[in-house]
PDB file of C-alpha atoms in Angstrom:
ATOM      1  CA  MET A 147     -38.481  28.657  23.453  1.00  0.00           C
ATOM      2  CA  GLY A 148     -37.004  30.107  26.966  1.00  0.00           C
ATOM      3  CA  GLN A 149     -35.862  26.553  27.673  1.00  0.00           C
ATOM      4  CA  PHE A 150     -33.763  25.904  25.009  1.00  0.00           C
ATOM      5  CA  PRO A 151     -30.430  28.485  25.688  1.00  0.00           C
ATOM      6  CA  ILE A 152     -30.568  26.836  29.307  1.00  0.00           C
ATOM      7  CA  TYR A 153     -30.822  22.953  27.631  1.00  0.00           C
ATOM      8  CA  ILE A 154     -28.071  24.191  25.249  1.00  0.00           C
ATOM      9  CA  ALA A 155     -25.832  25.870  28.254  1.00  0.00           C
ATOM     10  CA  LEU A 156     -26.351  22.951  30.237  1.00  0.00           C
ATOM     11  CA  ARG A 157     -25.757  20.192  27.809  1.00  0.00           C
ATOM     12  CA  TYR A 158     -21.954  21.785  26.900  1.00  0.00           C
ATOM     13  CA  THR A 159     -21.340  21.995  30.408  1.00  0.00           C
ATOM     14  CA  ARG A 160     -21.808  18.525  31.720  1.00  0.00           C
ATOM     15  CA  ARG A 161     -18.768  16.456  32.469  1.00  0.00           C
ATOM     16  CA  VAL A 162     -18.424  12.591  33.111  1.00  0.00           C
ATOM     17  CA  THR A 163     -15.239  12.330  35.862  1.00  0.00           C
ATOM     18  CA  GLY A 164     -12.571   9.250  35.908  1.00  0.00           C
ATOM     19  CA  SER A 165     -13.337   8.228  32.240  1.00  0.00           C
ATOM     20  CA  GLY A 166     -10.783  10.513  30.114  1.00  0.00           C
ATOM     21  CA  HIS A 167     -13.432  11.648  28.271  1.00  0.00           C
ATOM     22  CA  ASP A 168     -15.779  14.702  29.076  1.00  0.00           C
ATOM     23  CA  THR A 169     -19.570  14.509  27.875  1.00  0.00           C
ATOM     24  CA  ILE A 170     -21.288  17.058  25.955  1.00  0.00           C
ATOM     25  CA  GLY A 171     -24.716  16.309  25.720  1.00  0.00           C
ATOM     26  CA  GLY A 172     -24.689  12.639  26.313  1.00  0.00           C
ATOM     27  CA  MET A 173     -21.729  12.631  23.702  1.00  0.00           C
ATOM     28  CA  LYS A 174     -17.973  11.863  24.459  1.00  0.00           C
ATOM     29  CA  LYS A 175     -15.636  14.587  24.084  1.00  0.00           C
ATOM     30  CA  LEU A 176     -12.700  13.729  22.312  1.00  0.00           C
ATOM     31  CA  THR A 177      -9.019  13.800  23.872  1.00  0.00           C
ATOM     32  CA  LEU A 178      -6.140  14.925  22.773  1.00  0.00           C
ATOM     33  CA  SER A 179      -5.305  11.069  21.035  1.00  0.00           C
ATOM     34  CA  ASP A 180      -8.430  11.350  19.335  1.00  0.00           C
ATOM     35  CA  TYR A 181      -7.506  14.389  17.700  1.00  0.00           C
ATOM     36  CA  GLN A 182      -3.778  13.399  16.783  1.00  0.00           C
ATOM     37  CA  ALA A 183      -5.598  10.164  15.141  1.00  0.00           C
ATOM     38  CA  LEU A 184      -8.011  12.035  13.256  1.00  0.00           C
ATOM     39  CA  ALA A 185      -5.593  14.809  11.974  1.00  0.00           C
ATOM     40  CA  GLU A 186      -3.211  12.067  11.044  1.00  0.00           C
ATOM     41  CA  PHE A 187      -5.746  10.397   9.328  1.00  0.00           C
ATOM     42  CA  ARG A 188      -6.737  13.512   7.361  1.00  0.00           C
ATOM     43  CA  TYR A 189      -3.068  13.905   6.645  1.00  0.00           C
ATOM     44  CA  GLN A 190      -2.891  10.402   5.001  1.00  0.00           C
ATOM     45  CA  ILE A 191      -5.843  11.154   2.926  1.00  0.00           C
ATOM     46  CA  ARG A 192      -4.890  14.368   1.814  1.00  0.00           C
ATOM     47  CA  ARG A 193      -1.518  13.027   0.453  1.00  0.00           C
ATOM     48  CA  PHE A 194      -3.274  10.094  -1.738  1.00  0.00           C
ATOM     49  CA  LEU A 195      -5.628  13.381  -3.008  1.00  0.00           C
ATOM     50  CA  HIS A 196      -2.435  15.237  -3.596  1.00  0.00           C
ATOM     51  CA  PHE A 197      -0.932  12.619  -5.405  1.00  0.00           C
ATOM     52  CA  SER A 198      -4.423  12.086  -7.165  1.00  0.00           C
ATOM     53  CA  GLU A 199      -4.583  15.656  -8.430  1.00  0.00           C
ATOM     54  CA  GLN A 200      -1.273  15.767  -9.703  1.00  0.00           C
ATOM     55  CA  VAL A 201      -1.722  12.314 -11.848  1.00  0.00           C
ATOM     56  CA  VAL A 202      -4.629  13.386 -13.129  1.00  0.00           C
ATOM     57  CA  LYS A 203      -3.606  16.944 -13.922  1.00  0.00           C
ATOM     58  CA  GLN A 204      -0.792  15.860 -16.082  1.00  0.00           C
ATOM     59  CA  ALA A 205      -3.219  13.701 -17.757  1.00  0.00           C
ATOM     60  CA  GLY A 206      -5.031  16.805 -18.843  1.00  0.00           C
ATOM     61  CA  LEU A 207      -7.997  16.243 -17.300  1.00  0.00           C
ATOM     62  CA  GLU A 208      -9.627  17.618 -13.936  1.00  0.00           C
ATOM     63  CA  ARG A 209     -10.051  15.666 -10.607  1.00  0.00           C
ATOM     64  CA  GLY A 210     -13.442  15.579 -11.061  1.00  0.00           C
ATOM     65  CA  GLN A 211     -13.475  14.386 -14.601  1.00  0.00           C
ATOM     66  CA  TYR A 212     -11.278  11.503 -13.592  1.00  0.00           C
ATOM     67  CA  GLN A 213     -13.728  10.578 -10.682  1.00  0.00           C
ATOM     68  CA  LEU A 214     -16.554  10.718 -13.188  1.00  0.00           C
ATOM     69  CA  MET A 215     -15.150   8.113 -15.479  1.00  0.00           C
ATOM     70  CA  LEU A 216     -14.162   5.779 -12.616  1.00  0.00           C
ATOM     71  CA  ALA A 217     -17.822   6.038 -11.251  1.00  0.00           C
ATOM     72  CA  ILE A 218     -18.920   5.103 -14.634  1.00  0.00           C
ATOM     73  CA  LYS A 219     -16.714   2.137 -14.802  1.00  0.00           C
ATOM     74  CA  GLY A 220     -17.187   1.116 -11.501  1.00  0.00           C
ATOM     75  CA  ILE A 221     -20.860   1.713 -11.135  1.00  0.00           C
ATOM     76  CA  PRO A 222     -22.211  -1.303  -9.512  1.00  0.00           C
ATOM     77  CA  ALA A 223     -24.565  -3.999 -10.954  1.00  0.00           C
ATOM     78  CA  GLY A 224     -27.957  -3.424 -11.615  1.00  0.00           C
ATOM     79  CA  VAL A 225     -27.548   0.452 -11.414  1.00  0.00           C
ATOM     80  CA  ARG A 226     -27.830   2.714 -14.638  1.00  0.00           C
ATOM     81  CA  PRO A 227     -25.236   4.964 -15.421  1.00  0.00           C
ATOM     82  CA  ARG A 228     -27.523   7.981 -15.493  1.00  0.00           C
ATOM     83  CA  ILE A 229     -26.583  11.360 -14.375  1.00  0.00           C
ATOM     84  CA  ARG A 230     -28.814  11.170 -11.230  1.00  0.00           C
ATOM     85  CA  GLU A 231     -27.030   8.088  -9.990  1.00  0.00           C
ATOM     86  CA  LEU A 232     -23.333   9.117 -10.897  1.00  0.00           C
ATOM     87  CA  ALA A 233     -24.441  12.524  -9.341  1.00  0.00           C
ATOM     88  CA  ASN A 234     -25.242  10.598  -6.172  1.00  0.00           C
ATOM     89  CA  ARG A 235     -22.379   8.396  -5.976  1.00  0.00           C
ATOM     90  CA  MET A 236     -19.511  11.174  -6.632  1.00  0.00           C
ATOM     91  CA  GLN A 237     -21.663  13.506  -3.798  1.00  0.00           C
ATOM     92  CA  ILE A 238     -22.395  16.276  -6.115  1.00  0.00           C
ATOM     93  CA  ARG A 239     -25.059  18.428  -7.676  1.00  0.00           C
ATOM     94  CA  HIS A 240     -27.152  17.036 -10.585  1.00  0.00           C
ATOM     95  CA  HIS A 241     -25.795  20.126 -12.626  1.00  0.00           C
ATOM     96  CA  SER A 242     -22.372  19.861 -11.682  1.00  0.00           C
ATOM     97  CA  THR A 243     -22.687  16.345 -13.026  1.00  0.00           C
ATOM     98  CA  VAL A 244     -24.313  17.291 -16.509  1.00  0.00           C
ATOM     99  CA  GLU A 245     -21.039  19.986 -16.886  1.00  0.00           C
ATOM    100  CA  LEU A 246     -18.425  17.323 -16.064  1.00  0.00           C
ATOM    101  CA  VAL A 247     -20.132  14.861 -18.705  1.00  0.00           C
ATOM    102  CA  ASN A 248     -20.863  17.659 -21.526  1.00  0.00           C
ATOM    103  CA  ARG A 249     -16.562  18.175 -20.958  1.00  0.00           C
ATOM    104  CA  LEU A 250     -15.605  15.203 -20.863  1.00  0.00           C
ATOM    105  CA  GLU A 251     -18.145  14.433 -23.645  1.00  0.00           C
ATOM    106  CA  ALA A 252     -16.667  17.457 -25.956  1.00  0.00           C
ATOM    107  CA  GLY A 253     -13.079  15.732 -25.097  1.00  0.00           C
ATOM    108  CA  GLY A 254     -14.041  12.423 -26.602  1.00  0.00           C
ATOM    109  CA  PHE A 255     -13.966  10.486 -23.104  1.00  0.00           C
ATOM    110  CA  VAL A 256     -17.696   9.325 -22.630  1.00  0.00           C
ATOM    111  CA  ASP A 257     -20.695   9.214 -24.533  1.00  0.00           C
ATOM    112  CA  ARG A 258     -24.520   9.645 -24.284  1.00  0.00           C
ATOM    113  CA  THR A 259     -26.893   6.959 -25.280  1.00  0.00           C
ATOM    114  CA  ARG A 260     -30.669   6.564 -25.209  1.00  0.00           C
ATOM    115  CA  ALA A 261     -31.580   3.805 -23.313  1.00  0.00           C
ATOM    116  CA  GLU A 262     -33.235   1.046 -25.466  1.00  0.00           C
ATOM    117  CA  ASP A 263     -36.239   0.119 -23.000  1.00  0.00           C
ATOM    118  CA  ASP A 264     -36.818   3.727 -22.405  1.00  0.00           C
ATOM    119  CA  ARG A 265     -35.805   6.073 -24.782  1.00  0.00           C
ATOM    120  CA  ARG A 266     -36.181   9.131 -22.438  1.00  0.00           C
ATOM    121  CA  GLU A 267     -33.389   7.799 -20.332  1.00  0.00           C
ATOM    122  CA  VAL A 268     -30.132   8.506 -21.186  1.00  0.00           C
ATOM    123  CA  LEU A 269     -26.906   6.379 -20.070  1.00  0.00           C
ATOM    124  CA  LEU A 270     -23.420   7.105 -20.300  1.00  0.00           C
ATOM    125  CA  ALA A 271     -20.675   5.018 -21.419  1.00  0.00           C
ATOM    126  CA  LEU A 272     -16.944   5.665 -21.786  1.00  0.00           C
ATOM    127  CA  THR A 273     -15.361   5.651 -25.323  1.00  0.00           C
ATOM    128  CA  PRO A 274     -12.379   3.819 -26.263  1.00  0.00           C
ATOM    129  CA  LYS A 275     -10.213   6.856 -25.791  1.00  0.00           C
ATOM    130  CA  GLY A 276     -12.080   7.321 -22.008  1.00  0.00           C
ATOM    131  CA  GLU A 277     -11.259   3.773 -21.434  1.00  0.00           C
ATOM    132  CA  LYS A 278      -7.718   3.856 -22.238  1.00  0.00           C
ATOM    133  CA  VAL A 279      -7.008   7.265 -20.008  1.00  0.00           C
ATOM    134  CA  LEU A 280      -8.854   5.693 -17.009  1.00  0.00           C
ATOM    135  CA  GLY A 281      -7.076   2.337 -16.905  1.00  0.00           C
ATOM    136  CA  GLU A 282      -3.737   4.654 -17.074  1.00  0.00           C
ATOM    137  CA  LEU A 283      -4.532   6.924 -14.307  1.00  0.00           C
ATOM    138  CA  ALA A 284      -6.642   4.004 -12.274  1.00  0.00           C
ATOM    139  CA  LEU A 285      -3.389   1.977 -12.620  1.00  0.00           C
ATOM    140  CA  HIS A 286      -1.672   4.764 -11.236  1.00  0.00           C
ATOM    141  CA  HIS A 287      -3.834   5.222  -8.447  1.00  0.00           C
ATOM    142  CA  HIS A 288      -3.741   1.328  -7.929  1.00  0.00           C
ATOM    143  CA  ASP A 289      -0.024   1.388  -7.452  1.00  0.00           C
ATOM    144  CA  GLU A 290       0.147   4.353  -5.180  1.00  0.00           C
ATOM    145  CA  LEU A 291      -2.696   3.044  -2.878  1.00  0.00           C
ATOM    146  CA  ARG A 292      -0.520  -0.505  -2.839  1.00  0.00           C
ATOM    147  CA  SER A 293       2.494   1.632  -1.705  1.00  0.00           C
ATOM    148  CA  THR A 294       1.283   4.369   0.745  1.00  0.00           C
ATOM    149  CA  GLY A 295      -2.188   2.515   1.450  1.00  0.00           C
ATOM    150  CA  PRO A 296      -0.652   0.572   4.852  1.00  0.00           C
ATOM    151  CA  GLU A 297      -0.141   3.915   6.466  1.00  0.00           C
ATOM    152  CA  LEU A 298      -3.702   5.097   5.586  1.00  0.00           C
ATOM    153  CA  VAL A 299      -5.227   2.025   7.055  1.00  0.00           C
ATOM    154  CA  THR A 300      -3.024   2.431  10.122  1.00  0.00           C
ATOM    155  CA  ALA A 301      -3.969   6.083  10.415  1.00  0.00           C
ATOM    156  CA  LEU A 302      -7.779   4.601  10.139  1.00  0.00           C
ATOM    157  CA  ARG A 303      -7.449   1.822  12.626  1.00  0.00           C
ATOM    158  CA  ARG A 304      -5.871   4.300  15.103  1.00  0.00           C
ATOM    159  CA  VAL A 305      -8.870   6.372  14.617  1.00  0.00           C
ATOM    160  CA  MET A 306     -11.409   3.383  14.822  1.00  0.00           C
ATOM    161  CA  ARG A 307      -9.290   2.016  18.290  1.00  0.00           C
ATOM    162  CA  GLU A 308      -9.457   5.798  19.701  1.00  0.00           C
ATOM    163  CA  GLY A 309     -13.132   6.480  18.675  1.00  0.00           C
ATOM    164  CA  THR A 310     -14.135   3.163  20.074  1.00  0.00           C
ATOM    165  CA  GLU A 311     -13.008   4.060  23.565  1.00  0.00           C
ATOM    166  CA  ALA A 312     -14.467   7.715  23.114  1.00  0.00           C
ATOM    167  CA  ALA A 313     -17.915   6.064  21.975  1.00  0.00           C
ATOM    168  CA  LEU A 314     -18.325   3.456  24.711  1.00  0.00           C
ATOM    169  CA  PRO A 315     -20.696   4.873  27.365  1.00  0.00           C
ATOM    170  CA  HIS A 316     -18.851   5.529  30.825  1.00  0.00           C
ATOM    171  CA  PRO A 317     -20.225   5.298  34.298  1.00  0.00           C
ATOM    172  CA  THR A 318     -21.299   8.802  35.618  1.00  0.00           C
ATOM    173  CA  SER A 319     -20.654   7.835  39.366  1.00  0.00           C
ATOM    174  CA  SER A 320     -18.764   5.005  41.146  1.00  0.00           C
ATOM    175  CA  HIS A 321     -21.824   3.474  42.331  1.00  0.00           C
ATOM    176  CA  GLU A 322     -22.349   2.771  38.836  1.00  0.00           C
ATOM    177  CA  LYS A 323     -18.821   1.699  37.766  1.00  0.00           C
ATOM    178  CA  GLY A 324     -19.503  -1.925  38.874  1.00  0.00           C
ATOM    179  CA  LYS A 325     -22.666  -2.284  36.540  1.00  0.00           C
ATOM    180  CA  PRO A 326     -22.281  -4.145  33.427  1.00  0.00           C
TER     181      PRO A 326
END
């Protein structure tokens, strides 16, 4: 227990010289360019999310409701559209997914049905109304991504390029620089 604070102190004070990247406990420290690339990528994501929020709101839905309908429609082959799988795909808690389903069902966008092979299992499906609204919203999202996607991809490529340099091991002394 007594060595833990010393380890932390040493971990955060080590530096590699000559690489352009500092190290923190063996991990590379990001450069200003890395931070700028991450900030630009985050900005591009946020622009798209803002667009999405506005379009979904205009349709009278909450963004989580749109995301759940999209998750139901786009669920991978072989995965059953159950609350647990949808909560996992949306990265939200089970009870939050149940609340979204309750609101969508009350609005006539989704139906719950019992699985034929296991009557205990509840499966979710879009209603015709849900299909129509999702189709319109997804088309708007698709068009927006086709329009602004290149900027998002450019930002991601910059993060990957900058991050690749930071992730590569850098020699710790001039003696090791010549080694492959």
